[in-house]
CSV table of C-alpha atoms and ligand atoms in Angstrom, one decimal:
chain,number,residue,atom,x,y,z
A,1,MET,CA,127.7,129.9,101.6
A,2,THR,CA,125.5,132.3,99.7
A,3,MET,CA,126.0,132.4,96.0
A,4,GLY,CA,126.0,135.7,94.2
A,5,ALA,CA,123.5,136.6,91.4
A,6,GLY,CA,124.4,135.1,88.1
A,7,SER,CA,126.9,132.7,89.5
A,8,GLY,CA,126.0,130.0,87.0
A,9,ALA,CA,129.7,129.6,86.4
A,10,GLY,CA,130.8,129.6,82.9
A,11,ILE,CA,127.4,129.9,81.3
A,12,ASP,CA,126.8,132.7,78.8
A,13,ARG,CA,123.4,134.0,79.8
A,14,ARG,CA,122.6,135.7,76.5
A,15,ALA,CA,123.4,132.5,74.6
A,16,LEU,CA,121.3,130.6,77.0
A,17,ILE,CA,118.3,132.9,76.6
A,18,ALA,CA,118.7,132.8,72.8
A,19,GLY,CA,118.6,129.0,73.0
A,20,LEU,CA,115.6,128.7,75.2
A,21,GLY,CA,113.1,128.3,72.4
A,22,ALA,CA,115.2,125.6,70.7
A,23,THR,CA,115.4,123.8,74.0
A,24,ALA,CA,111.7,123.9,74.3
A,25,LEU,CA,111.1,122.5,70.8
A,26,ALA,CA,113.6,119.7,71.2
A,27,GLY,CA,111.9,116.7,72.8
A,28,CYS,CA,108.4,117.8,71.6
A,29,ALA,CA,109.0,115.8,68.4
A,30,GLY,CA,110.0,119.0,66.6
A,31,THR,CA,110.9,118.7,62.9
A,32,GLN,CA,114.0,120.2,61.5
A,33,ALA,CA,111.8,122.9,59.9
A,34,GLN,CA,110.5,123.8,63.4
A,35,LEU,CA,113.9,123.9,64.8
A,36,ASN,CA,115.0,126.3,62.1
A,37,THR,CA,112.1,128.6,62.8
A,38,PRO,CA,113.0,131.4,65.3
A,39,PRO,CA,110.9,130.6,68.4
A,40,PRO,CA,108.6,133.3,69.9
A,41,PRO,CA,110.2,135.1,72.9
A,42,PRO,CA,109.8,133.5,76.3
A,43,ALA,CA,107.5,135.1,78.9
A,44,PRO,CA,109.3,138.0,80.7
A,45,GLY,CA,108.8,136.3,84.1
A,46,ALA,CA,110.5,133.2,82.7
A,47,LEU,CA,113.5,135.3,81.5
A,48,ASN,CA,113.8,137.0,84.9
A,49,SER,CA,114.0,133.7,86.6
A,50,VAL,CA,117.0,132.4,84.5
A,51,PRO,CA,119.7,133.6,86.8
A,52,THR,CA,118.2,132.0,89.9
A,53,ALA,CA,117.4,128.8,88.0
A,54,LEU,CA,121.1,128.7,86.9
A,55,GLU,CA,122.2,129.3,90.5
A,56,ILE,CA,120.0,126.4,91.8
A,57,SER,CA,121.5,124.1,89.2
A,58,ALA,CA,125.1,125.2,89.9
A,59,ALA,CA,124.7,125.1,93.6
A,60,ALA,CA,123.3,121.6,93.6
A,61,ARG,CA,126.2,120.5,91.3
A,62,SER,CA,128.8,122.1,93.5
A,63,ARG,CA,127.9,119.7,96.3
A,64,GLY,CA,127.5,116.6,94.1
A,65,ARG,CA,123.7,116.7,93.9
A,66,ARG,CA,121.0,117.4,91.3
A,67,PHE,CA,118.0,119.5,91.7
A,68,GLY,CA,114.8,118.5,89.9
A,69,SER,CA,111.0,118.5,90.0
A,70,ALA,CA,107.8,116.6,89.2
A,71,VAL,CA,106.5,117.0,85.7
A,72,ALA,CA,103.3,116.0,84.0
A,73,ALA,CA,102.6,114.7,80.6
A,74,GLY,CA,99.8,117.2,79.9
A,75,ALA,CA,99.3,119.8,77.2
A,76,PHE,CA,100.4,123.5,77.1
A,77,GLY,CA,99.3,125.2,80.4
A,78,THR,CA,100.2,122.3,82.6
A,79,ALA,CA,103.4,121.5,84.5
A,80,SER,CA,104.7,119.6,81.5
A,81,PHE,CA,107.4,119.7,78.8
A,82,ALA,CA,104.6,120.9,76.5
A,83,ASP,CA,104.5,124.2,78.4
A,84,ARG,CA,107.6,126.0,77.0
A,85,ASP,CA,108.2,128.2,80.0
A,86,TYR,CA,107.8,125.4,82.5
A,87,ALA,CA,110.1,123.1,80.4
A,88,ASN,CA,112.7,125.8,80.2
A,89,LEU,CA,112.7,126.6,83.9
A,90,LEU,CA,112.8,122.9,84.7
A,91,SER,CA,115.7,122.1,82.3
A,92,ILE,CA,117.8,125.2,83.4
A,93,ALA,CA,117.3,124.6,87.2
A,94,GLY,CA,117.1,120.9,87.2
A,95,ARG,CA,118.9,117.8,86.0
A,96,VAL,CA,116.3,115.2,87.1
A,97,VAL,CA,112.5,114.8,86.8
A,98,VAL,CA,109.8,112.5,88.2
A,99,ALA,CA,106.4,111.9,86.8
A,100,GLU,CA,103.8,113.4,89.1
A,101,ASN,CA,101.2,110.8,88.2
A,102,GLU,CA,102.0,109.0,84.9
A,103,MET,CA,104.0,106.0,86.3
A,104,LYS,CA,101.4,105.1,89.0
A,105,TRP,CA,99.3,101.9,88.6
A,106,GLN,CA,96.3,104.2,87.9
A,107,ALA,CA,98.1,105.5,84.8
A,108,VAL,CA,100.0,102.5,83.5
A,109,ARG,CA,97.8,99.6,84.6
A,110,PRO,CA,94.2,100.1,83.3
A,111,GLY,CA,93.3,96.5,83.9
A,112,PRO,CA,94.8,93.2,85.2
A,113,GLY,CA,96.3,92.2,81.9
A,114,GLN,CA,96.8,95.7,80.4
A,115,PHE,CA,99.6,98.2,80.5
A,116,ASP,CA,99.6,101.7,78.9
A,117,PHE,CA,102.9,103.6,79.0
A,118,ALA,CA,101.9,106.3,76.5
A,119,ALA,CA,101.8,109.2,78.9
A,120,PHE,CA,104.9,108.2,80.9
A,121,ASP,CA,106.8,107.6,77.7
A,122,ARG,CA,106.2,111.2,76.7
A,123,ILE,CA,107.8,112.3,80.0
A,124,VAL,CA,110.8,110.0,79.6
A,125,ALA,CA,111.3,111.2,76.1
A,126,GLY,CA,111.0,114.9,77.1
A,127,ALA,CA,113.6,114.4,79.9
A,128,GLU,CA,116.0,112.5,77.7
A,129,ALA,CA,115.8,115.1,75.0
A,130,ARG,CA,117.0,117.6,77.6
A,131,SER,CA,119.7,115.2,79.0
A,132,MET,CA,117.7,115.0,82.3
A,133,ALA,CA,117.6,111.9,84.5
A,134,VAL,CA,114.3,110.2,85.4
A,135,ARG,CA,113.1,108.9,88.8
A,136,GLY,CA,110.3,106.3,88.9
A,137,HIS,CA,107.3,107.0,91.1
A,138,THR,CA,105.9,104.6,92.1
A,139,LEU,CA,106.0,100.8,91.7
A,140,LEU,CA,103.6,100.2,94.5
A,141,TRP,CA,101.5,103.0,96.2
A,142,HIS,CA,100.3,100.9,99.1
A,143,ARG,CA,97.0,102.6,99.7
A,144,PRO,CA,93.6,101.4,98.4
A,145,ARG,CA,92.6,105.0,97.8
A,146,TRP,CA,95.3,105.4,95.2
A,147,MET,CA,95.0,102.0,93.6
A,148,PRO,CA,92.8,101.6,90.5
A,149,ASP,CA,89.3,100.4,91.4
A,150,TRP,CA,89.9,97.1,89.6
A,151,VAL,CA,92.7,96.3,92.0
A,152,ASN,CA,90.6,97.0,95.1
A,153,THR,CA,87.9,94.7,93.9
A,154,HIS,CA,90.1,92.1,92.2
A,155,ASP,CA,89.1,88.4,92.5
A,156,TYR,CA,92.4,86.6,93.2
A,157,GLY,CA,90.8,83.2,92.7
A,158,VAL,CA,91.4,79.9,94.5
A,159,ARG,CA,95.1,80.5,95.2
A,160,PRO,CA,95.0,84.2,96.2
A,161,ALA,CA,98.6,84.4,97.6
A,162,THR,CA,100.1,83.0,94.5
A,163,ALA,CA,97.9,85.2,92.2
A,164,ALA,CA,98.6,88.4,94.1
A,165,ALA,CA,102.3,87.8,94.2
A,166,ALA,CA,102.3,87.0,90.5
A,167,MET,CA,100.4,90.3,89.7
A,168,LEU,CA,102.8,92.4,91.7
A,169,VAL,CA,105.9,90.7,90.3
A,170,GLU,CA,104.5,91.1,86.7
A,171,HIS,CA,103.9,94.8,87.3
A,172,ILE,CA,107.3,95.6,88.7
A,173,GLU,CA,109.2,93.5,86.1
A,174,THR,CA,107.2,95.0,83.2
A,175,VAL,CA,107.9,98.6,84.3
A,176,THR,CA,111.5,98.2,85.3
A,177,ARG,CA,112.5,96.0,82.3
A,178,ARG,CA,110.8,98.4,79.9
A,179,TYR,CA,112.9,101.4,81.0
A,180,GLY,CA,116.1,99.5,82.0
A,181,THR,CA,118.9,101.9,83.0
A,182,ARG,CA,117.0,104.9,81.7
A,183,ILE,CA,115.5,105.1,85.2
A,184,HIS,CA,118.2,105.2,87.9
A,185,SER,CA,116.0,105.4,91.1
A,186,TYR,CA,112.6,104.0,92.0
A,187,ASP,CA,110.1,104.8,94.8
A,188,VAL,CA,109.5,101.0,95.0
A,189,VAL,CA,106.9,101.3,97.8
A,190,ASN,CA,105.1,104.5,98.6
A,191,GLU,CA,103.2,105.3,101.9
A,192,VAL,CA,102.6,102.0,103.6
A,193,VAL,CA,102.6,103.5,107.1
A,194,GLU,CA,99.4,104.8,108.6
A,195,PRO,CA,100.3,108.3,110.1
A,196,SER,CA,97.7,108.1,113.0
A,197,ASP,CA,99.1,105.0,114.7
A,198,GLY,CA,102.2,104.0,112.8
A,199,SER,CA,100.7,100.7,111.7
A,200,LEU,CA,100.9,99.3,108.2
A,201,VAL,CA,98.0,99.8,105.8
A,202,PRO,CA,96.6,96.7,104.1
A,203,THR,CA,95.5,96.6,100.4
A,204,SER,CA,93.5,93.9,98.5
A,205,MET,CA,96.9,92.6,97.3
A,206,SER,CA,98.4,92.3,100.8
A,207,GLN,CA,95.3,90.6,102.1
A,208,ALA,CA,95.4,88.1,99.3
A,209,MET,CA,99.1,87.5,100.0
A,210,GLY,CA,98.5,87.1,103.7
A,211,GLY,CA,100.8,89.8,105.0
A,212,ILE,CA,101.8,93.5,104.4
A,213,THR,CA,105.5,93.0,105.1
A,214,ASP,CA,105.6,90.0,102.7
A,215,THR,CA,104.0,92.2,100.0
A,216,VAL,CA,106.3,95.1,100.5
A,217,ASP,CA,109.4,92.9,100.8
A,218,LEU,CA,108.4,91.1,97.6
A,219,ALA,CA,108.2,94.5,95.8
A,220,PHE,CA,111.7,95.4,96.8
A,221,ARG,CA,113.2,92.0,96.1
A,222,THR,CA,111.6,91.9,92.7
A,223,ALA,CA,112.8,95.4,91.9
A,224,ARG,CA,116.4,94.6,92.9
A,225,ALA,CA,116.4,91.5,90.7
A,226,ALA,CA,114.8,93.2,87.7
A,227,ALA,CA,116.7,96.5,88.0
A,228,PRO,CA,120.0,95.8,89.8
A,229,HIS,CA,121.4,99.1,88.8
A,230,ALA,CA,118.7,101.2,90.4
A,231,GLU,CA,118.5,103.0,93.8
A,232,LEU,CA,115.5,101.4,95.6
A,233,VAL,CA,113.6,103.9,97.7
A,234,TYR,CA,110.9,103.6,100.4
A,235,ASN,CA,109.0,106.9,100.1
A,236,ASP,CA,106.7,108.5,102.6
A,237,TYR,CA,105.4,111.8,103.9
A,238,MET,CA,106.3,111.7,107.6
A,239,GLY,CA,107.0,115.3,108.3
A,240,TRP,CA,109.1,117.3,110.8
A,241,GLU,CA,105.9,118.7,112.5
A,242,ALA,CA,105.2,117.6,116.1
A,243,SER,CA,101.9,116.1,114.8
A,244,SER,CA,104.0,113.6,112.7
A,245,ALA,CA,105.8,112.0,115.7
A,246,THR,CA,103.7,108.8,115.5
A,247,HIS,CA,104.2,108.6,111.8
A,248,ARG,CA,108.0,109.0,112.1
A,249,ALA,CA,108.0,106.3,114.8
A,250,GLY,CA,106.2,103.9,112.4
A,251,ILE,CA,108.6,104.6,109.7
A,252,LEU,CA,111.6,103.8,111.9
A,253,ARG,CA,109.9,100.5,112.8
A,254,LEU,CA,109.4,99.7,109.2
A,255,LEU,CA,113.0,100.5,108.3
A,256,GLU,CA,114.3,98.4,111.2
A,257,GLY,CA,112.2,95.5,109.9
A,258,PHE,CA,113.7,95.9,106.4
A,259,ARG,CA,117.2,95.6,107.9
A,260,ALA,CA,116.2,92.6,110.1
A,261,ARG,CA,114.8,90.7,107.2
A,262,GLY,CA,117.5,91.7,104.7
A,263,THR,CA,115.0,93.5,102.4
A,264,PRO,CA,117.0,95.4,99.7
A,265,VAL,CA,116.1,99.0,100.5
A,266,ASP,CA,118.8,101.6,99.8
A,267,THR,CA,117.2,104.9,100.6
A,268,LEU,CA,114.4,106.6,102.6
A,269,GLY,CA,112.5,109.1,100.4
A,270,LEU,CA,111.5,112.2,102.3
A,271,GLN,CA,108.5,113.5,100.5
A,272,SER,CA,108.9,116.8,102.3
A,273,HIS,CA,105.4,118.2,101.9
A,274,LEU,CA,105.9,120.8,104.7
A,275,THR,CA,103.1,122.8,106.4
A,276,ALA,CA,104.6,126.2,107.2
A,277,THR,CA,104.3,127.6,110.8
A,278,ALA,CA,104.2,131.3,111.6
A,279,ASP,CA,106.0,130.7,114.9
A,280,PRO,CA,109.9,130.7,114.5
A,281,ARG,CA,110.2,128.8,117.9
A,282,GLU,CA,108.2,125.9,116.3
A,283,ILE,CA,110.7,125.8,113.5
A,284,VAL,CA,113.6,125.3,116.0
A,285,ALA,CA,111.7,122.6,117.9
A,286,GLN,CA,110.9,120.8,114.6
A,287,GLN,CA,114.6,121.0,113.6
A,288,ARG,CA,115.5,119.1,116.8
A,289,GLU,CA,113.0,116.4,116.2
A,290,TRP,CA,113.8,116.1,112.5
A,291,ARG,CA,117.6,115.8,113.1
A,292,ALA,CA,116.9,113.0,115.7
A,293,PHE,CA,114.8,111.2,113.2
A,294,LEU,CA,117.3,111.5,110.3
A,295,ASP,CA,120.1,110.5,112.6
A,296,ALA,CA,118.2,107.3,113.4
A,297,VAL,CA,117.5,106.6,109.8
A,298,VAL,CA,121.1,107.1,108.7
A,299,ALA,CA,122.4,105.0,111.7
A,300,MET,CA,120.6,102.1,110.1
A,301,GLY,CA,122.6,102.6,106.9
A,302,TYR,CA,120.0,104.2,104.8
A,303,ARG,CA,120.7,107.0,102.3
A,304,LEU,CA,118.3,109.9,101.9
A,305,ILE,CA,116.6,111.7,99.1
A,306,ILE,CA,114.1,114.6,99.0
A,307,THR,CA,111.5,113.5,96.6
A,308,GLU,CA,108.5,115.9,96.7
A,309,LEU,CA,109.4,119.2,98.3
A,310,ASP,CA,106.8,121.9,98.7
A,311,VAL,CA,105.5,124.1,101.5
A,312,SER,CA,101.8,124.6,102.2
A,313,ASP,CA,100.9,128.1,103.5
A,314,GLU,CA,97.4,127.2,104.6
A,315,GLN,CA,98.2,128.4,108.2
A,316,LEU,CA,99.8,131.6,107.2
A,317,VAL,CA,98.5,135.2,106.8
A,318,ALA,CA,97.1,136.5,103.5
A,319,ASP,CA,99.7,139.2,103.1
A,320,VAL,CA,101.9,138.0,100.2
A,321,ALA,CA,105.2,139.6,101.3
A,322,ARG,CA,104.9,138.2,104.9
A,323,ARG,CA,103.7,134.9,103.7
A,324,ASP,CA,106.6,134.5,101.3
A,325,GLN,CA,109.1,135.4,104.0
A,326,GLN,CA,107.5,132.8,106.4
A,327,LEU,CA,107.5,130.2,103.7
A,328,ALA,CA,111.2,130.9,103.0
A,329,ASP,CA,112.0,130.7,106.8
A,330,ASN,CA,110.3,127.3,107.1
A,331,LEU,CA,112.1,126.0,104.0
A,332,ALA,CA,115.4,127.3,105.2
A,333,GLY,CA,115.0,125.6,108.6
A,334,TYR,CA,114.1,122.4,107.0
A,335,LEU,CA,116.9,122.4,104.5
A,336,ASP,CA,119.5,123.4,107.1
A,337,VAL,CA,118.9,120.1,108.8
A,338,SER,CA,118.1,117.9,105.8
A,339,LEU,CA,121.1,119.0,103.7
A,340,ASP,CA,123.5,118.4,106.6
A,341,TYR,CA,123.9,114.8,105.7
A,342,GLY,CA,126.5,113.5,103.2
A,343,VAL,CA,124.1,110.6,102.4
A,344,MET,CA,121.4,113.0,101.2
A,345,GLY,CA,121.1,112.7,97.5
A,346,ASP,CA,119.1,114.7,94.9
A,347,VAL,CA,116.5,117.3,95.9
A,348,LEU,CA,113.2,117.3,93.9
A,349,THR,CA,110.3,119.6,94.3
A,350,TRP,CA,106.7,118.6,93.7
A,351,GLY,CA,106.2,121.2,91.0
A,352,LEU,CA,108.0,124.5,90.3
A,353,VAL,CA,105.1,126.9,89.8
A,354,ASP,CA,102.3,127.7,92.2
A,355,ARG,CA,99.4,127.4,89.9
A,356,TYR,CA,100.0,123.8,88.9
A,357,SER,CA,100.5,122.5,92.5
A,358,TRP,CA,98.4,119.7,93.8
A,359,LEU,CA,98.0,121.8,97.0
A,360,GLN,CA,95.7,124.3,95.2
A,361,SER,CA,93.0,121.6,95.1
A,362,PHE,CA,94.0,119.2,97.8
A,363,ARG,CA,94.8,121.7,100.6
A,364,PRO,CA,93.0,125.0,99.6
A,365,ARG,CA,93.4,128.0,101.9
A,366,SER,CA,90.3,128.9,103.9
A,367,ASP,CA,90.4,132.5,102.6
A,368,GLY,CA,90.3,131.2,99.0
A,369,LEU,CA,93.6,132.8,98.1
A,370,PRO,CA,95.9,130.6,96.0
A,371,GLN,CA,98.7,128.8,97.8
A,372,ARG,CA,102.3,130.2,97.2
A,373,CYS,CA,103.8,126.8,97.9
A,374,CYS,CA,106.4,126.5,95.1
A,375,PRO,CA,109.7,128.2,94.4
A,376,PHE,CA,108.4,130.1,91.3
A,377,ASP,CA,105.2,132.2,91.0
A,378,ASP,CA,102.6,131.9,88.3
A,379,MET,CA,104.5,134.3,86.1
A,380,TYR,CA,107.5,132.0,86.5
A,381,ARG,CA,109.3,134.6,88.6
A,382,ALA,CA,111.6,133.3,91.3
A,383,LYS,CA,110.3,133.8,94.9
A,384,ARG,CA,112.1,133.8,98.2
A,385,MET,CA,111.8,130.0,98.3
A,386,ALA,CA,113.8,129.8,95.1
A,387,ARG,CA,116.5,131.9,96.7
A,388,VAL,CA,116.5,129.7,99.8
A,389,ILE,CA,116.9,126.6,97.6
A,390,ALA,CA,119.9,128.1,95.7
A,391,ASP,CA,121.6,129.2,99.0
A,392,LYS,CA,121.0,126.0,100.9
A,393,LEU,CA,122.0,123.7,98.1
A,394,GLY,CA,125.2,125.8,97.8
A,395,ALA,CA,125.9,125.5,101.5
A,396,ALA,CA,125.0,121.8,101.9
A,397,ARG,CA,127.2,119.1,103.1
A,398,PRO,CA,128.8,117.5,100.0
A,399,VAL,CA,127.4,114.2,98.9
A,400,VAL,CA,129.3,111.1,100.0
A,401,ALA,CA,129.1,108.5,97.2
A,402,ALA,CA,127.1,105.3,97.9
A,403,SER,CA,130.2,103.1,97.6
A,404,ALA,CA,132.0,105.1,100.3
A,405,THR,CA,129.2,104.7,102.9
B,1,G3I,O1,93.6,113.6,84.7
B,1,G3I,C1,92.3,113.6,85.4
B,1,G3I,C2,91.4,114.4,84.6
B,1,G3I,O2,91.2,113.9,83.3
B,1,G3I,C3,90.0,114.5,85.3
B,1,G3I,O3,89.2,115.4,84.7
B,1,G3I,C4,90.3,115.0,86.8
B,1,G3I,C5,89.0,115.0,87.6
B,1,G3I,O4,89.2,114.8,88.9
B,1,G3I,O5,91.1,114.2,87.4
B,1,G3I,C6,92.4,114.1,86.7
B,1,G3I,O6,93.3,113.3,87.4
B,1,G3I,C7,93.7,113.7,88.7
B,1,G3I,C8,95.2,113.7,88.6
B,1,G3I,O7,95.8,114.1,89.9
B,1,G3I,C9,95.8,114.7,87.6
B,1,G3I,O8,95.5,116.0,87.9
B,1,G3I,C10,93.2,112.8,89.8
B,1,G3I,O9,91.8,113.0,89.9
B,1,G3I,C11,93.9,113.2,91.1
B,1,G3I,O10,93.6,112.2,92.1
B,1,G3I,C12,95.4,113.2,90.9
B,1,G3I,O11,96.0,113.6,92.1
B,1,G3I,C13,97.4,113.3,92.3
B,1,G3I,C14,97.5,112.5,93.6
B,1,G3I,O12,98.9,112.3,93.8
B,1,G3I,C15,96.9,111.1,93.4
B,1,G3I,O13,97.5,110.3,92.4
B,1,G3I,C16,98.1,114.6,92.4
B,1,G3I,O14,98.1,115.2,91.1
B,1,G3I,C17,99.6,114.3,92.8
B,1,G3I,O15,100.2,115.6,93.0
B,1,G3I,C18,99.6,113.5,94.0
B,1,G3I,O16,101.0,113.2,94.3
B,1,G3I,C19,101.2,112.5,95.5
B,1,G3I,C20,102.4,111.6,95.3
B,1,G3I,O17,102.1,110.7,94.2
B,1,G3I,C21,102.7,110.8,96.6
B,1,G3I,N1,102.9,111.7,97.7
B,1,G3I,C22,101.9,112.7,98.0
B,1,G3I,C23,101.6,113.5,96.7
B,1,G3I,C24,100.6,114.6,97.0
B,1,G3I,O18,99.3,114.0,97.3
């Protein structure tokens, strides 16, 4: 199904545009005086994207899903609620957000006995002011590279297994109890599988505890006990590319192990950081592999969620029109398969606007041109990728509720 322009059913576009400024002020600790002051007009690109943003939201809703994106806690000029145009786009297209960095150990756990929730609290407040749901990312990113230095060098003392377990439990209980039902879904464990051989990556904590599976299982069991309402997700970046076959096999082994041990994992998080190919035959081959993988995951009783969608164009030509078309073709092929599952839940992108994407610095193009990896461009105009998201969400298989699976 393809939705027509402006099919944000029942929404008065003029009223919406008039209200954009007020929406932006709400949640930024705006005073009544601020709210009574007519806001400056939004950027023209942001206005032009409103119909597509409305379509994305309506299309997701029509199939029982929410669309959403990562958001930061930064100032104006970042992918944050403080950037009015970004906030408006996010709150029109999306109903759910995830903090790009602000709930990670590096952000909330500056030291063994210290917690700092200031930045993440700003995101939660900004989301709630816009009636948006919040996902938690992540309670345990199981990679030394992304742990704070103090964790990697921590002295676990004479009873290391007990001390490491206590530290992990304290962390998960502190975060989940602080936010209670305000967070409905957690990436409990992120990226424990090594892509090159499918093995499990150790950390200082798992070495102290004497086992990686023990550590990961403890994280899920603690999360279930402390946040029984929440969806518990194992989140990873195994892709649909042929080069990810070993990674996918490792993920399947991990998921089988969870089931064999009775570890409470509800959902596999598909990060969905795609690398676009210029060869349409490759897209078809990838679809076959991806469907086989998702079939195997679903057969084990897991639900699915797209947690960090974006498309790297590092292998594509410079020409913007061709590049955008190829990006859209890759995304369409991926969503055709991924949204063909009733157990697929919400769909979140890892940013909405090209310029703020992590890919600009982590995966720069060799020609120095900026990546066009997100659904909206730097002027907040909808690109072909945004069109694909609206169309595919509208054509997706409807969500089957968790209790019905
Ligand atoms: O905020 C500091 C800034 O003060 C400092 O000047 C600057 C200098 O390097 O660093 C800034 O922090 C950076 C932070 O992003 C905010 O921009 C960190 O160095 C950088 O490591 C961090 O990268 C994040 C990365 O995860 C590591 O945490 C990316 O933004 C974020 O997009 C990325 O997200 C991950 C998901 O969590 C898991 N899945 C893969 C995904 C992409 O790598």
